[in-house]
Structures are given as C-alpha cells and as structure tokens.
C-alpha cells in the first residue's frame, strides 16, 4: 500500500508541521532519484507507523528546496513538529536510512 504523499509547495508546511515526517527531495529528470524510489518505498514500509512519508519534486517546487538548504537530489529530510532535523543527500541503502531516521526520531521525542 502506497502511503507516500506527493507534495506541492502550498501543502508542504502543513505536512511537516505535525508529528514526524520523512520527505524525499527529488527531480523527475534525475536518474539517481529514480533509483532511490524503491528504497524510499521500502523505508516507508518499515517506518510508516513512526512518521508520515512524502516526496517533493524540486523542479516543480524549487523554493521549498532552497528554504531547507537542499543542494543535491536525491536528498532525504527528517522533520519533527515542523523543524528540520537532518538532511541526508545522495542514495543510501534501506538499512542505512532506517538507522539514520530512527536515530533522528528517537532524539526528537
């Protein structure tokens, strides 16, 4: 089941404002971003009970990426109550991402 929300600039602030969330910053033209999609879906399968998952296309909503200092795609960002906790640029394994996201969420609680 796909619980990943496609985000646009107007809904982004509301999405990250409550609870914990994990957002994939990517672009449709980016090959590493396409390779990251199944990893992001697998991560969401493992952690959907702890955080909301969303993705945003930086080509469509560049101001959001700039606002949070996203300089590379793909990048994974972890938020808690609207506050950016960590940005992880580049592709990583599901296990590495799960470990990093869990560490951030534990610290935020």
Tab-separated table of C-alpha atoms in Angstrom:
chain	number	residue	atom	x	y	z
A	1	UNK	CA	0.000	0.000	0.000
A	2	UNK	CA	1.402	3.369	-1.002
A	3	UNK	CA	1.089	5.909	1.811
A	4	UNK	CA	3.640	8.326	0.339
A	5	UNK	CA	2.135	11.784	-0.254
A	6	UNK	CA	3.061	13.744	-3.391
A	7	UNK	CA	3.732	17.205	-2.000
A	8	UNK	CA	3.483	20.640	-3.570
A	9	UNK	CA	4.774	23.925	-2.158
A	10	UNK	CA	1.388	25.072	-0.735
A	11	UNK	CA	0.839	21.891	1.293
A	12	UNK	CA	4.451	21.301	2.367
A	13	UNK	CA	4.425	23.362	5.599
A	14	UNK	CA	1.207	21.696	6.786
A	15	UNK	CA	2.591	18.245	6.006
A	16	UNK	CA	5.776	18.668	8.074
A	17	UNK	CA	4.123	20.722	10.857
A	18	UNK	CA	2.614	17.884	12.843
A	19	UNK	CA	4.397	14.865	14.232
A	20	UNK	CA	7.363	13.325	12.457
A	21	UNK	CA	7.829	13.201	8.716
A	22	UNK	CA	10.352	12.000	6.168
A	23	UNK	CA	10.490	13.787	2.820
A	24	UNK	CA	12.304	12.726	-0.336
A	25	UNK	CA	13.523	15.690	-2.388
A	26	UNK	CA	13.961	14.520	-5.974
A	27	UNK	CA	13.530	15.557	-9.594
A	28	UNK	CA	11.862	13.740	-12.486
A	29	UNK	CA	14.972	14.139	-14.701
A	30	UNK	CA	17.360	12.721	-12.056
A	31	UNK	CA	18.477	9.107	-12.645
A	32	UNK	CA	19.755	8.537	-9.059
A	33	UNK	CA	16.356	9.822	-7.853
A	34	UNK	CA	14.599	7.141	-9.906
A	35	UNK	CA	16.909	4.519	-8.380
A	36	UNK	CA	16.100	5.873	-4.899
A	37	UNK	CA	12.318	5.424	-5.293
A	38	UNK	CA	12.150	1.693	-4.416
A	39	UNK	CA	14.488	2.304	-1.454
A	40	UNK	CA	12.232	5.129	-0.220
A	41	UNK	CA	9.151	2.891	-0.609
A	42	UNK	CA	10.859	0.096	1.349
A	43	UNK	CA	11.809	2.581	4.082
A	44	UNK	CA	8.207	3.789	4.257
A	45	UNK	CA	7.023	0.165	4.603
A	46	UNK	CA	9.279	-0.270	7.631
A	47	UNK	CA	8.698	3.091	9.355
A	48	UNK	CA	5.189	4.261	8.383
A	49	UNK	CA	3.987	3.806	11.980
A	50	UNK	CA	6.570	6.342	13.225
A	51	UNK	CA	6.423	9.072	10.577
A	52	UNK	CA	4.465	10.385	7.608
A	53	UNK	CA	6.253	9.999	4.263
A	54	UNK	CA	6.145	12.452	1.395
A	55	UNK	CA	8.079	13.403	-1.694
A	56	UNK	CA	8.535	16.676	-3.498
A	57	UNK	CA	9.902	17.437	-6.954
A	58	UNK	CA	12.464	20.245	-6.669
A	59	UNK	CA	11.963	21.183	-10.325
A	60	UNK	CA	8.281	21.871	-9.623
A	61	UNK	CA	8.789	23.464	-6.157
A	62	UNK	CA	12.326	24.927	-6.062
A	63	UNK	CA	11.568	27.390	-3.238
A	64	UNK	CA	10.983	24.569	-0.748
A	65	UNK	CA	14.359	23.003	-1.555
A	66	UNK	CA	16.068	26.394	-1.193
A	67	UNK	CA	14.294	27.112	2.091
A	68	UNK	CA	15.723	23.939	3.640
A	69	UNK	CA	19.170	24.124	2.054
A	70	UNK	CA	18.690	21.141	-0.249
A	71	UNK	CA	21.568	21.323	-2.736
A	72	UNK	CA	21.563	17.797	-4.151
A	73	UNK	CA	18.954	15.325	-5.306
A	74	UNK	CA	18.041	12.833	-4.144
A	75	UNK	CA	18.031	14.066	-0.550
A	76	UNK	CA	16.073	12.683	2.356
A	77	UNK	CA	14.972	15.134	5.045
A	78	UNK	CA	13.673	14.249	8.506
A	79	UNK	CA	11.287	16.689	10.219
A	80	UNK	CA	9.665	16.768	13.661
A	81	UNK	CA	6.912	19.269	14.506
A	82	UNK	CA	7.910	21.395	11.510
A	83	UNK	CA	11.589	21.541	12.457
A	84	UNK	CA	14.196	20.129	10.077
A	85	UNK	CA	16.292	17.605	11.990
A	86	UNK	CA	18.601	16.242	9.304
A	87	UNK	CA	19.214	16.187	5.556
A	88	UNK	CA	20.840	13.122	4.012
A	89	UNK	CA	21.966	13.799	0.428
A	90	UNK	CA	22.593	11.015	-2.070
A	91	UNK	CA	21.462	7.427	-2.359
A	92	UNK	CA	21.859	5.045	0.553
A	93	UNK	CA	20.675	1.572	1.453
A	94	UNK	CA	17.350	0.947	3.196
A	95	UNK	CA	19.209	-0.287	6.292
A	96	UNK	CA	21.428	2.807	6.482
A	97	UNK	CA	18.478	5.155	6.010
A	98	UNK	CA	16.342	3.296	8.544
A	99	UNK	CA	19.106	3.524	11.138
A	100	UNK	CA	19.657	7.257	10.498
A	101	UNK	CA	15.932	8.126	10.503
A	102	UNK	CA	15.298	6.122	13.692
A	103	UNK	CA	18.203	7.881	15.418
A	104	UNK	CA	16.767	11.309	14.494
A	105	UNK	CA	13.242	10.407	15.560
A	106	UNK	CA	14.453	8.967	18.888
A	107	UNK	CA	16.364	12.145	19.627
A	108	UNK	CA	13.343	14.322	18.760
A	109	UNK	CA	10.933	12.512	21.075
